[in-house]
Amino acid sequence: MTSHIEQSTDLRLTNSIRFAVVIGSGVMGAGIAAHLANAGIRSLMLDIVPRELTAKEEAKGLTLESPEVRNRIASENRQKLLKQNPAPLATADHLNFIEVGNLEDDLERLKEADWVIEVVVERLDVKQQLFEKIAPYIREDAILSSNTSGISIEAMASALPEGLKSRFLGTHFFNPPRYLKLLELIPTEKTARPVIDFMSRFAEDRLGKGVVEAKDTPNFIGNRIGTYGLLVTFEEMLKQNASIGEMDSITGPLIGRPKSATFRTLDVVGIDTFVHVAGNVYETLEAGAEKDTFDVPSEMKQLVEKGWIGQKAGQGFYKKEGKVIQELNLQTFEYEQLKAITGPELDQIKSLPGSKAKLKGAILNKGRVGQLLWPITAKTLAYSARLTGEIADTIVAIDDAMKWGFGWKFGPFEMWDALGVEKSVERMKAEGYDVPAWIDEMLAAGNTSFYKGDQYYDKASKTYVEKTVNPKELKLKPLAKSNGIILENGGARLVDIGDDVVALEFTSPNNAIGVDIMQMIEQSIDRVEQDFKGMVLANDGKNFCVGANLAMMLMEAEDENWFELDWIINKFQQVVQKIRYSSRPVVAAPYGMTLGGGTEISLPAARMQAALETYMGLVEVGVGLIPGGGGNVNMYRRLLEQTPKTMQNIEKAAQQTFENIAMAKVSKSAFDAKTLGYHRAVDGISMNRDHLTFDAKQTVLELADGYTAPVREKLPVVGQTGKATLELAAYEMFYGGYISEHDLKIAKKLAHVISGGDLAYGTLVDEQYFLDIEREAFLSLIGEPKSQQRMQHMLVKGKPLRN
Ligand code: NAD
């Protein structure tokens, strides 16, 4: 520890990362460069110089000295970023942030870098040689790191000059870097504390990562426990004669894990990669039970030998034959019909309320589900406990790593709390699981859970310690508790988030917008206009809002309650306009799926502050409708506002509004939402979803002083002639066989609303006129049997029906 303090006294450290050099342009290097680009950080990606010409290069008359050839590897890998799925770049334009070069001609450019990250092949000798080569070019305030998944950071540091050691650490990103939140930071004995703190803050604030500090042990935190968990699952499957499909049917969402559960995940990751990662731990362990577990089962080795390594090979634990997915029989090595555990026992667990209850119900179940899950869980929890202190100082780091790196809803210690620590420890011991002594001590002292509110049990001090939280993490639930709820009804509540700013949070199932939310928005704005600086539309669930309450609307439509429906839609429109004309700024903070009504309430806000991962769109046509909450006029206005109102621009705005809605265009990121016009240049983007409410609140505070609501303006329409153009496009799609007759009907209604109906080209109309024709079109469509079938289908199947 003292070494950190001594080191930091003469430490020179950059104050910002503006330019990075990424060495190695493979899967991870290119993915990291892409994510840096998403964060607005320029980079130079370097790779090795090819030793041979390709046939194409030869044909072009190029030589091994041509720059095009010398940069080929990085250059081709850069280009591949545009084709990968899921997309590493939030928008294709971001490719411009990435330059390419090679490790012979461009070493001088390392001097420009604030951060140099090594992402080359996983070999210590290669990495050490590279470090020796690049060290002289690294600026004396720059940071150097390695993305190794498991090689000792200390061993790598030994290749570095003394002066650089305090600025060197492990920065372990997970694949794919844009989407997986976890970043493990692994300091060495000599890494200066300010360097760790700086990188931690940088990664959280600018890259949007969830940072955990890991110790320099094989595979660090996530991959150590993750591989162990997979290996014991495999072991239990063989022991209890279960199939791959059966294991996956109970190790996924049932226990708060991703849908891909165990073996589907392995197929995606690559069984070869997994075998390599597990082998890495195996190599370093002393003989014993743990080493035995990490001795990869022969079946997996056989799969690697056969090249059946998962998705990239077209087969692994699963194989897709046409549309049918088959599972591998590990005895015969043939693919056969997919199996799953089913039955009343499982149905009963699934019907338990909430994910914690399901988790507990499944693991403690007395039948087959529990027989399979209990030993896997008991082993993984005891293992996590045994490694606490060795791989990470705190249980929080272990829980966070598993949640952020593997998409678990609960980390091991959170799971343990959900199961009940005392009882499960008793059972584990009775059954001979190796529970470490510190857990006994904890229980003996009367501490019966790992977490207590915002505190966690700290193994070292044997007390509960407050979790350290980045001040930018504003969570609504605790805020509601600490600061108070100002207004509340069955669908939403208004929470005081401090500094005279409030947040309106939806509490309805799936955050679907119903009448109660509309009323809460109305009341909240009235209240905010009297007592507060402004309001954020913020949520904390999985998605911001996937639209209006479809079930409620379908019910009204099936009962032919046209009067009620007219009232509801009118209400929605008025509420949305109230957001726009609020005398205090309202800032919408969308993230995740922000569809239909979710987009409609965001469009009129004074500003949007969107998370990088925002999938936004007016998708009503999928359920046979068009937007009914002012979405048409607000989309149109948003596009109009961004250009001078020439006739040509008015036509363009109408055209793009029509396309966005008729084709239900959903943004693939917040940057893409800008391209589509949902998001404007003035709107903000938060890289870190957990900082979104904070960032939106800052925007309210920035706007509050001197804020005035927009004035009500008339808007020019393209009228009858414009409508004809829009309809023509729809007819072309119809005759081309791209859309159905019902789609055509919807498109014509949409064209009518966007063009302002049957008015003359260029007529100026007020907003209420737009809203009235929107409501009329919406109501006529919701009365259509085919639209109702679409709504029904969406509610039951969760996807659009094409009829
Ligand atoms: P990769 O094979 O896709 O890319 C490796 C790159 O290194 C290639 O572009 C290659 O040309 C380059 N390279 C090879 N020899 C080199 C040399 N002598 N000098 C410089 N560059 C050289 O590998 P990857 O999956 O991107 O892994 C890179 C690093 O990231 C490894 O340390 C790996 O353990 C780690 N990692 C990988 C993953 C993953 O899921 N793939 C996840 C986290 C960390």
mmCIF file of N, CA and C in Angstrom, residues 448-485:
data_model
loop_
_atom_site.group_PDB
_atom_site.id
_atom_site.type_symbol
_atom_site.label_atom_id
_atom_site.label_comp_id
_atom_site.label_asym_id
_atom_site.label_seq_id
_atom_site.Cartn_x
_atom_site.Cartn_y
_atom_site.Cartn_z
ATOM 1 N N THR A 448 -26.947 -11.989 9.601
ATOM 2 C CA THR A 448 -27.571 -13.082 8.859
ATOM 3 C C THR A 448 -27.806 -12.768 7.384
ATOM 4 N N SER A 449 -27.281 -11.643 6.905
ATOM 5 C CA SER A 449 -27.390 -11.386 5.466
ATOM 6 C C SER A 449 -26.136 -10.667 4.994
ATOM 7 N N PHE A 450 -25.859 -10.792 3.683
ATOM 8 C CA PHE A 450 -24.669 -10.135 3.139
ATOM 9 C C PHE A 450 -24.919 -8.640 2.931
ATOM 10 N N TYR A 451 -26.158 -8.315 2.651
ATOM 11 C CA TYR A 451 -26.478 -6.894 2.443
ATOM 12 C C TYR A 451 -27.542 -6.457 3.450
ATOM 13 N N LYS A 452 -27.433 -5.190 3.837
ATOM 14 C CA LYS A 452 -28.447 -4.576 4.708
ATOM 15 C C LYS A 452 -28.672 -3.191 4.145
ATOM 16 N N GLY A 453 -29.758 -2.989 3.461
ATOM 17 C CA GLY A 453 -29.994 -1.688 2.814
ATOM 18 C C GLY A 453 -28.830 -1.337 1.901
ATOM 19 N N ASP A 454 -28.219 -0.172 2.126
ATOM 20 C CA ASP A 454 -27.110 0.269 1.281
ATOM 21 C C ASP A 454 -25.756 -0.241 1.773
ATOM 22 N N GLN A 455 -25.781 -1.110 2.763
ATOM 23 C CA GLN A 455 -24.512 -1.593 3.309
ATOM 24 C C GLN A 455 -24.264 -3.043 2.916
ATOM 25 N N TYR A 456 -22.996 -3.406 2.917
ATOM 26 C CA TYR A 456 -22.639 -4.798 2.648
ATOM 27 C C TYR A 456 -21.722 -5.305 3.742
ATOM 28 N N TYR A 457 -21.708 -6.609 3.920
ATOM 29 C CA TYR A 457 -20.838 -7.190 4.943
ATOM 30 C C TYR A 457 -19.419 -7.252 4.393
ATOM 31 N N ASP A 458 -18.511 -6.651 5.150
ATOM 32 C CA ASP A 458 -17.125 -6.597 4.709
ATOM 33 C C ASP A 458 -16.331 -7.673 5.436
ATOM 34 N N LYS A 459 -15.794 -8.589 4.661
ATOM 35 C CA LYS A 459 -15.095 -9.728 5.232
ATOM 36 C C LYS A 459 -13.901 -9.276 6.086
ATOM 37 N N ALA A 460 -13.180 -8.276 5.595
ATOM 38 C CA ALA A 460 -11.953 -7.873 6.278
ATOM 39 C C ALA A 460 -12.238 -7.237 7.638
ATOM 40 N N SER A 461 -13.159 -6.284 7.664
ATOM 41 C CA SER A 461 -13.408 -5.574 8.928
ATOM 42 C C SER A 461 -14.478 -6.249 9.779
ATOM 43 N N LYS A 462 -15.123 -7.270 9.208
ATOM 44 C CA LYS A 462 -16.187 -8.006 9.898
ATOM 45 C C LYS A 462 -17.342 -7.115 10.342
ATOM 46 N N THR A 463 -17.589 -6.097 9.552
ATOM 47 C CA THR A 463 -18.719 -5.210 9.866
ATOM 48 C C THR A 463 -19.444 -4.875 8.566
ATOM 49 N N TYR A 464 -20.584 -4.233 8.714
ATOM 50 C CA TYR A 464 -21.286 -3.745 7.524
ATOM 51 C C TYR A 464 -20.702 -2.391 7.135
ATOM 52 N N VAL A 465 -20.491 -2.219 5.850
ATOM 53 C CA VAL A 465 -19.844 -1.012 5.346
ATOM 54 C C VAL A 465 -20.742 -0.416 4.257
ATOM 55 N N GLU A 466 -20.778 0.896 4.210
ATOM 56 C CA GLU A 466 -21.579 1.606 3.204
ATOM 57 C C GLU A 466 -21.007 1.352 1.801
ATOM 58 N N LYS A 467 -21.879 1.060 0.834
ATOM 59 C CA LYS A 467 -21.404 0.873 -0.546
ATOM 60 C C LYS A 467 -20.943 2.213 -1.094
ATOM 61 N N THR A 468 -19.838 2.234 -1.841
ATOM 62 C CA THR A 468 -19.463 3.510 -2.451
ATOM 63 C C THR A 468 -20.196 3.624 -3.782
ATOM 64 N N VAL A 469 -20.884 4.727 -3.932
ATOM 65 C CA VAL A 469 -21.683 4.902 -5.146
ATOM 66 C C VAL A 469 -21.249 6.181 -5.833
ATOM 67 N N ASN A 470 -21.075 6.098 -7.147
ATOM 68 C CA ASN A 470 -20.785 7.298 -7.937
ATOM 69 C C ASN A 470 -21.940 8.278 -7.735
ATOM 70 N N PRO A 471 -21.631 9.540 -7.362
ATOM 71 C CA PRO A 471 -22.728 10.495 -7.084
ATOM 72 C C PRO A 471 -23.653 10.707 -8.288
ATOM 73 N N LYS A 472 -23.204 10.269 -9.462
ATOM 74 C CA LYS A 472 -24.062 10.438 -10.640
ATOM 75 C C LYS A 472 -25.114 9.340 -10.749
ATOM 76 N N GLU A 473 -25.059 8.371 -9.873
ATOM 77 C CA GLU A 473 -26.066 7.309 -9.919
ATOM 78 C C GLU A 473 -27.282 7.715 -9.101
ATOM 79 N N LEU A 474 -28.274 8.267 -9.759
ATOM 80 C CA LEU A 474 -29.508 8.619 -9.055
ATOM 81 C C LEU A 474 -30.529 7.521 -9.312
ATOM 82 N N LYS A 475 -30.914 6.827 -8.281
ATOM 83 C CA LYS A 475 -31.908 5.758 -8.434
ATOM 84 C C LYS A 475 -33.209 6.240 -7.800
ATOM 85 N N LEU A 476 -34.299 6.035 -8.522
ATOM 86 C CA LEU A 476 -35.554 6.641 -8.089
ATOM 87 C C LEU A 476 -36.133 6.009 -6.825
ATOM 88 N N LYS A 477 -36.006 4.704 -6.697
ATOM 89 C CA LYS A 477 -36.611 4.042 -5.539
ATOM 90 C C LYS A 477 -36.029 4.565 -4.220
ATOM 91 N N PRO A 478 -34.689 4.541 -4.084
ATOM 92 C CA PRO A 478 -34.145 5.090 -2.836
ATOM 93 C C PRO A 478 -34.427 6.579 -2.673
ATOM 94 N N LEU A 479 -34.459 7.315 -3.791
ATOM 95 C CA LEU A 479 -34.742 8.750 -3.691
ATOM 96 C C LEU A 479 -36.159 8.982 -3.185
ATOM 97 N N ALA A 480 -37.075 8.141 -3.666
ATOM 98 C CA ALA A 480 -38.460 8.276 -3.212
ATOM 99 C C ALA A 480 -38.519 8.078 -1.700
ATOM 100 N N LYS A 481 -37.704 7.174 -1.217
ATOM 101 C CA LYS A 481 -37.674 6.898 0.223
ATOM 102 C C LYS A 481 -37.037 8.042 0.993
ATOM 103 N N SER A 482 -35.857 8.486 0.493
ATOM 104 C CA SER A 482 -35.122 9.492 1.261
ATOM 105 C C SER A 482 -35.692 10.898 1.092
ATOM 106 N N ASN A 483 -36.064 11.258 -0.119
ATOM 107 C CA ASN A 483 -36.503 12.651 -0.359
ATOM 108 C C ASN A 483 -38.008 12.818 -0.345
ATOM 109 N N GLY A 484 -38.710 11.736 -0.575
ATOM 110 C CA GLY A 484 -40.164 11.811 -0.513
ATOM 111 C C GLY A 484 -40.848 11.826 -1.865
ATOM 112 N N ILE A 485 -42.096 11.372 -1.812
ATOM 113 C CA ILE A 485 -42.930 11.345 -3.019
ATOM 114 C C ILE A 485 -43.885 12.522 -2.916
#
